Amino acid sequence: MVKVSRIERNSIADQIGIQPGTELLAVNGRPLSDFLDWEFLTADEELIIEARQPDGEEVIYELERLDGEPLGISLEPPSVRRCANRCEFCFIEGLPAGLRKPLYIRDDDYRLSFAYGNFATLSNVKERDLERILEYRLSPLYVSVHATNHEARKVLLNNQRVPDIKAQLARLAAGGIQFHCQMVIVPGLNDEVVLEESLNDLWNMREAVLSAAVVPVGLTQFSHLYTGRKMDRDTAREILRRVERWGARGMRERGETWVFGSDELYLLAERELPAPEHYGEFAQIENGVGAVTSLRMRVADGLDRVTRRDGQRIGVVTGVAMAPLMAPLLERLAAASGAEFELVVAENSLFGPTITTAGLLVGKDILTALADRHDLDIALIPAETINDDRVFLDDYSLEAVRESLPMPIFPSYDFIDVLESEASGVLA
Ligand code: SF4
């Protein structure tokens, strides 16, 4: 059963009288268990929808629609499948207490993997789920592989009952499903021979593996489960050596890199980040793979759109990790705009000093970094620090932070998005 949350006015659903709160039970005789069933079973042009209205009356709607014509029905959000693992490196286990409840949800849901690109381990996938993935052709899926070696994976996921990922991927691949994979590397557990074995296995799956990202373990000061070794520069370099060898083989034999070290891995290894062509279509940019290179490209492409701001002083807030990479970008922005840019490096007060990513800074960090900066005309903050409701991870709202600061602040993804706008050029 799925429940209607909203009906678009004058849509097909509105015209036949479906109301918010209606429970949708079956389509063309097939029962609905979730939004995926709804999405795929309503792809037909002729539909018989069994439903229960909010007053409890059961009704049958028969309708016909033109190809692709939307029904105008929005569904209530799905209940998320919870994770059955207990990884020592789980970021959610490393969250401090007292944050918003949804932040603590450990989802591991192949449906969200397909729908939104969330990574899933497939540990909680049953036979019926595999059949659905194949029937509905849920491809590509985003899969947290971590290691293809079954014994190593049990340890990494801290779950003795985890299914064999190689067998799962092979079965799905045989049915035409493709994957974007990630491997979080825990030194001593899945680097070295286990990583080599994993890369070899994923390579042998050929076109089923669209990309693979290799990401260093990330720990906060609250990661209480973790007993492994910390990632250091030499380990990061050794991991990159393996990854780049497999990437180069991909380029040589298949014309694409296919496996990538994350930006953080390059920073830890104190290595220069690869050029844009290395990343192809930037398939795993959301996973921090190629994000810095993409930022550099967007800045270079957008310089001629930046408005003149002669005499302005602009603060750019960032985390410790990105700080060394910012200077050349800000120099170019200064030359294009006539403004003076100053990097404001903020430490993460919520997760502790080991978390240096700009996107995880919280409202309090922005306040601390900018509260006394009466000399700045405007400040740019990383747009990734706020959610769609414009709220930081520590529940400060953007508006509240703005009201407490002496200068206007603008969330920005790539500087250009703010600096090309005349509105942000207005002095406070
Ligand atoms: S799979 Fe591991 S890292 Fe992901 S949510 Fe579950 S316990 Fe956390």
XYZ file of C-alpha atoms and ligand atoms in Angstrom:
436
model
C 0.000 0.000 0.000
C 1.164 3.536 -0.742
C -0.520 6.723 0.383
C -1.302 9.851 -1.620
C 0.157 13.029 -0.136
C -0.803 15.576 -2.805
C -2.894 15.847 -5.948
C -1.987 18.328 -8.646
C -4.870 20.557 -9.568
C -6.577 19.751 -12.926
C -4.485 16.595 -13.288
C -5.944 13.216 -14.274
C -6.042 12.197 -10.598
C -7.850 15.422 -9.684
C -10.412 14.925 -12.429
C -11.321 11.394 -11.313
C -11.536 12.487 -7.676
C -8.514 10.906 -5.995
C -7.850 12.810 -2.770
C -4.809 13.248 -0.522
C -4.858 10.533 2.150
C -6.141 7.880 -0.283
C -4.393 4.511 0.052
C -3.429 3.016 -3.298
C -3.753 -0.759 -3.027
C -3.190 -2.277 -6.462
C -2.604 -1.386 -10.115
C -3.890 -3.657 -12.875
C -4.367 -6.434 -10.318
C -0.876 -6.219 -8.832
C -0.650 -5.163 -5.197
C 1.466 -2.134 -4.341
C 4.056 -2.425 -1.629
C 5.927 0.832 -2.182
C 6.695 3.754 -4.475
C 8.677 1.548 -6.847
C 5.671 -0.649 -7.581
C 3.634 2.486 -8.154
C 6.191 4.018 -10.469
C 6.658 0.935 -12.590
C 3.141 -0.470 -12.630
C 1.636 2.874 -13.636
C 3.835 3.089 -16.721
C 0.950 1.554 -18.762
C -1.576 3.691 -20.603
C -4.647 1.844 -19.312
C -4.837 1.584 -15.552
C -7.230 -0.005 -13.098
C -6.349 1.386 -9.695
C -7.775 -0.175 -6.534
C -7.792 2.299 -3.675
C -9.177 3.017 -0.221
C -10.443 6.537 0.260
C -9.697 8.473 3.460
C -13.244 7.638 4.746
C -12.483 3.904 4.396
C -14.550 3.244 1.274
C -12.839 1.028 -1.290
C -13.085 2.205 -4.887
C -11.775 1.241 -8.303
C -10.600 3.912 -10.708
C -10.348 3.044 -14.386
C -8.468 5.428 -16.555
C -6.657 5.815 -19.796
C -4.023 8.370 -20.519
C -1.812 9.470 -23.327
C 1.726 8.195 -23.340
C 3.750 10.008 -20.678
C 0.846 12.137 -19.417
C 1.427 12.587 -15.656
C -1.245 11.335 -13.264
C -0.644 14.249 -10.875
C -0.198 12.102 -7.754
C 2.518 12.666 -5.158
C 3.100 9.924 -2.612
C 3.978 10.103 1.041
C 7.717 9.536 1.574
C 8.617 5.841 1.769
C 9.606 4.222 5.026
C 13.327 3.720 4.693
C 14.939 0.303 5.023
C 17.318 0.277 7.941
C 20.858 -0.949 7.810
C 21.636 -4.396 9.236
C 25.376 -3.744 9.535
C 27.426 -2.102 12.234
C 30.512 -0.813 10.470
C 33.144 0.523 12.831
C 33.686 3.448 10.487
C 29.996 4.337 10.173
C 29.731 8.109 10.003
C 26.357 8.012 11.737
C 27.919 6.253 14.722
C 30.360 9.166 14.725
C 27.703 11.834 15.076
C 27.488 13.726 18.346
C 24.306 13.428 20.398
C 21.534 15.994 20.129
C 21.239 16.482 16.363
C 17.990 16.207 14.374
C 16.555 12.706 14.579
C 16.602 11.968 10.819
C 20.380 12.431 10.801
C 20.739 9.264 12.880
C 18.817 7.049 10.453
C 21.144 4.404 9.035
C 19.442 3.707 5.728
C 20.552 0.852 3.519
C 17.932 0.775 0.836
C 18.412 -0.415 -2.736
C 15.265 1.507 -3.727
C 16.851 4.803 -2.660
C 20.069 3.713 -4.324
C 18.226 3.583 -7.629
C 15.962 6.585 -7.020
C 18.438 9.029 -5.446
C 21.931 7.570 -5.803
C 22.268 6.686 -2.092
C 24.887 4.005 -1.600
C 23.543 0.650 -0.335
C 25.449 -2.447 0.759
C 22.731 -4.878 -0.449
C 23.218 -6.718 2.886
C 19.499 -6.650 3.663
C 18.361 -7.584 0.157
C 16.186 -10.701 -0.030
C 15.376 -12.950 -2.981
C 12.182 -10.993 -3.662
C 14.199 -7.759 -3.806
C 16.669 -9.205 -6.290
C 13.749 -10.272 -8.466
C 12.297 -6.768 -8.301
C 15.623 -5.148 -9.189
C 15.779 -7.394 -12.238
C 12.121 -7.051 -13.212
C 12.078 -3.268 -12.890
C 15.612 -2.965 -14.225
C 16.743 -0.755 -11.357
C 19.953 0.378 -12.978
C 22.394 1.822 -12.228
C 22.582 0.982 -8.535
C 25.045 2.654 -6.162
C 26.695 -0.104 -4.166
C 28.963 0.081 -1.119
C 31.200 -2.848 -1.958
C 34.110 -2.044 0.369
C 35.649 -5.468 -0.413
C 34.663 -8.307 -2.711
C 36.421 -10.788 -0.423
C 33.582 -12.288 1.597
C 35.471 -12.752 4.856
C 36.971 -9.255 4.728
C 33.563 -7.777 4.004
C 32.009 -9.494 7.017
C 34.605 -7.803 9.204
C 34.231 -4.422 7.514
C 30.449 -4.420 7.797
C 30.650 -6.026 11.245
C 27.962 -8.452 10.111
C 28.506 -12.208 9.966
C 25.345 -12.743 7.946
C 26.166 -10.461 5.065
C 25.504 -12.093 1.664
C 28.351 -12.638 -0.794
C 28.524 -9.364 -2.730
C 30.324 -10.949 -5.674
C 27.487 -13.419 -6.174
C 24.884 -10.661 -5.781
C 26.573 -8.377 -8.290
C 27.161 -11.220 -10.739
C 23.518 -12.241 -10.685
C 22.291 -8.680 -11.152
C 24.889 -7.999 -13.843
C 23.699 -11.067 -15.759
C 20.274 -9.407 -15.811
C 21.685 -6.181 -17.251
C 22.021 -4.161 -14.046
C 24.998 -1.797 -13.812
C 26.706 -0.352 -10.761
C 28.560 2.620 -9.426
C 30.630 1.129 -6.607
C 32.416 2.620 -3.647
C 35.008 1.226 -1.310
C 35.723 2.900 2.005
C 39.250 1.869 2.891
C 40.178 0.944 6.439
C 43.971 0.582 6.710
C 44.931 -2.968 7.601
C 41.543 -4.380 6.593
C 40.790 -3.692 2.949
C 43.845 -1.924 1.556
C 46.710 -3.883 -0.009
C 45.793 -7.445 -1.116
C 42.083 -7.106 -0.296
C 41.898 -3.901 -2.347
C 43.807 -5.552 -5.172
C 41.413 -8.508 -5.148
C 38.407 -6.170 -5.126
C 39.697 -4.119 -8.032
C 40.458 -7.274 -9.969
C 36.943 -8.638 -9.336
C 35.250 -5.379 -10.291
C 37.396 -5.118 -13.423
C 36.313 -8.618 -14.426
C 32.657 -7.558 -14.242
C 33.448 -5.424 -17.284
C 30.672 -3.059 -18.390
C 28.515 -3.897 -15.363
C 30.785 -1.697 -13.248
C 30.369 1.843 -14.524
C 32.656 3.388 -11.935
C 34.323 2.664 -8.622
C 35.348 5.216 -6.013
C 38.013 4.531 -3.417
C 37.486 6.659 -0.333
C 39.575 6.870 2.852
C 37.886 6.086 6.145
C 36.584 9.303 7.726
C 36.290 9.496 11.492
C 34.959 12.122 13.844
C 35.941 12.602 17.468
C 32.790 10.593 18.326
C 33.543 7.490 16.212
C 33.383 5.269 19.271
C 33.236 1.890 17.478
C 36.416 2.282 15.457
C 39.350 0.072 16.428
C 41.289 0.213 13.145
C 44.368 2.113 12.104
C 44.095 5.736 11.039
C 44.730 6.656 7.443
C 48.103 8.332 6.971
C 49.952 9.872 4.063
C 51.953 6.774 3.100
C 48.926 4.480 3.230
C 46.960 6.948 1.088
C 49.848 7.014 -1.411
C 49.980 3.225 -1.591
C 46.218 3.020 -2.144
C 46.431 5.613 -4.902
C 49.258 3.696 -6.533
C 46.993 0.646 -6.884
C 43.966 2.656 -7.911
C 45.850 4.592 -10.560
C 47.392 1.418 -11.982
C 43.903 -0.046 -12.482
C 42.632 3.281 -13.763
C 45.451 3.466 -16.304
C 44.696 -0.084 -17.433
C 41.081 0.953 -17.932
C 42.144 3.928 -20.032
C 44.512 1.775 -22.080
C 42.227 -1.175 -22.716
C 38.727 0.309 -22.454
C 39.187 4.006 -23.069
C 38.080 5.159 -19.611
C 39.563 5.427 -16.150
C 36.657 3.600 -14.342
C 38.239 3.619 -10.840
C 39.024 6.815 -8.968
C 40.615 7.921 -5.737
C 38.471 10.450 -3.911
C 39.705 14.030 -3.570
C 40.288 13.409 0.119
C 42.583 10.506 -0.686
C 44.695 12.798 -2.898
C 44.785 15.454 -0.181
C 45.849 12.901 2.435
C 48.519 11.595 0.085
C 49.657 15.188 -0.532
C 49.296 14.576 -4.238
C 48.115 17.003 -6.919
C 44.568 16.276 -8.084
C 44.106 14.850 -11.586
C 43.071 16.950 -14.585
C 39.418 17.039 -15.798
C 39.897 14.367 -18.486
C 40.773 11.849 -15.752
C 37.213 12.009 -14.414
C 35.292 11.492 -17.668
C 31.683 12.300 -16.838
C 32.375 12.907 -13.135
C 30.108 9.974 -12.269
C 30.968 10.061 -8.559
C 31.283 13.776 -7.930
C 28.644 13.538 -5.155
C 30.988 11.099 -3.473
C 33.825 13.633 -3.406
C 35.504 12.281 -6.547
C 36.639 15.091 -8.821
C 34.771 17.789 -6.887
C 37.849 20.027 -6.610
C 38.735 19.596 -10.266
C 35.154 20.362 -11.226
C 35.221 23.489 -9.045
C 38.389 24.660 -10.777
C 36.735 24.111 -14.157
C 33.595 26.006 -13.186
C 35.613 28.933 -11.861
C 37.721 29.060 -15.039
C 34.592 28.907 -17.220
C 32.748 31.541 -15.209
C 35.381 34.251 -14.784
C 34.012 36.341 -17.641
C 30.579 36.413 -15.975
C 31.820 37.841 -12.671
C 30.592 41.399 -12.049
C 33.055 44.174 -11.159
C 33.414 44.748 -7.423
C 36.330 47.128 -7.189
C 37.140 48.034 -3.618
C 35.075 45.265 -2.027
C 36.509 42.875 0.537
C 35.036 39.388 0.217
C 35.517 36.646 2.787
C 35.450 33.015 1.639
C 34.774 30.519 4.408
C 36.169 27.040 3.925
C 37.337 24.010 5.905
C 40.920 23.113 6.693
C 41.138 20.493 3.913
C 40.324 22.852 1.050
C 42.252 25.853 2.318
C 45.575 25.129 0.553
C 43.782 24.680 -2.787
C 41.859 27.915 -2.647
C 44.571 30.554 -3.058
C 44.986 30.219 -6.861
C 41.213 30.267 -7.358
C 40.788 33.391 -5.268
C 43.607 35.110 -7.147
C 41.778 34.547 -10.412
C 38.504 35.765 -8.928
C 40.248 38.874 -7.595
C 41.702 39.648 -11.015
C 38.304 39.193 -12.703
C 36.273 41.207 -10.185
C 38.642 43.824 -8.788
C 37.672 42.733 -5.269
C 40.037 41.657 -2.545
C 39.390 38.081 -1.376
C 40.307 36.676 1.987
C 40.197 33.011 2.906
C 38.549 32.428 6.280
C 39.467 28.912 7.454
C 36.977 27.503 9.955
C 37.486 24.519 12.254
C 34.677 22.072 12.839
C 33.387 22.555 16.376
C 30.767 19.810 16.115
C 32.709 16.827 14.750
C 36.147 17.827 15.943
C 39.408 18.702 14.174
C 39.618 15.422 12.214
C 36.680 16.534 10.078
C 38.118 19.149 7.760
C 35.550 19.051 4.941
C 34.025 22.443 4.161
C 30.548 20.963 3.578
C 30.341 19.676 7.171
C 30.939 23.047 8.831
C 28.003 24.018 11.026
C 26.195 27.263 11.764
C 28.209 27.893 14.902
C 31.473 27.579 12.952
C 30.315 30.202 10.454
C 29.317 32.518 13.303
C 32.636 32.058 15.077
C 34.623 32.623 11.900
C 32.801 35.783 10.814
C 31.360 37.428 13.936
C 34.128 40.036 14.294
C 34.822 40.595 10.627
C 33.412 44.111 10.273
C 35.984 44.720 7.544
C 34.297 42.333 5.074
C 31.635 43.591 2.670
C 30.219 40.131 1.989
C 31.169 36.534 2.772
C 30.631 33.333 0.822
C 29.997 30.111 2.690
C 29.904 26.549 1.284
C 26.361 25.903 0.020
C 26.660 22.227 1.035
C 26.562 23.266 4.704
C 22.795 23.895 4.588
C 19.954 21.581 3.621
C 16.949 22.316 1.395
C 15.254 24.021 4.355
C 18.326 26.294 4.728
C 19.295 24.774 8.063
C 22.815 23.793 9.154
C 23.589 20.400 10.714
C 23.553 21.963 14.191
C 20.037 23.338 13.598
C 21.052 26.971 13.180
C 19.029 28.423 10.328
C 20.763 30.409 7.603
C 18.521 33.354 8.464
C 19.528 33.263 12.139
C 23.218 33.146 11.223
C 22.723 36.000 8.755
C 21.033 38.181 11.352
C 23.920 37.724 13.765
C 26.696 38.675 11.363
C 27.969 42.119 10.431
C 28.042 41.361 6.675
C 25.649 39.660 4.189
C 26.566 36.012 3.657
C 25.788 33.950 0.558
C 25.828 30.158 0.243
C 27.875 29.328 -2.842
C 28.722 26.166 -4.762
C 31.415 27.608 -6.998
C 31.811 31.373 -6.222
C 30.657 32.230 -9.734
C 27.031 31.501 -8.786
C 27.169 34.408 -6.319
C 29.694 36.688 -7.966
C 27.869 36.820 -11.303
C 24.804 38.181 -9.534
C 24.384 41.936 -9.262
C 22.344 41.444 -6.078
C 25.329 40.173 -4.129
C 27.334 43.185 -5.273
C 25.262 45.568 -3.185
C 27.331 46.783 -0.249
C 25.805 46.113 3.156
S 26.424 0.148 6.014
Fe 27.845 0.649 7.640
S 28.394 2.772 7.220
Fe 26.503 2.376 6.094
S 24.857 2.976 7.480
Fe 25.234 0.791 7.793
S 26.646 0.688 9.527
Fe 26.714 2.793 8.725
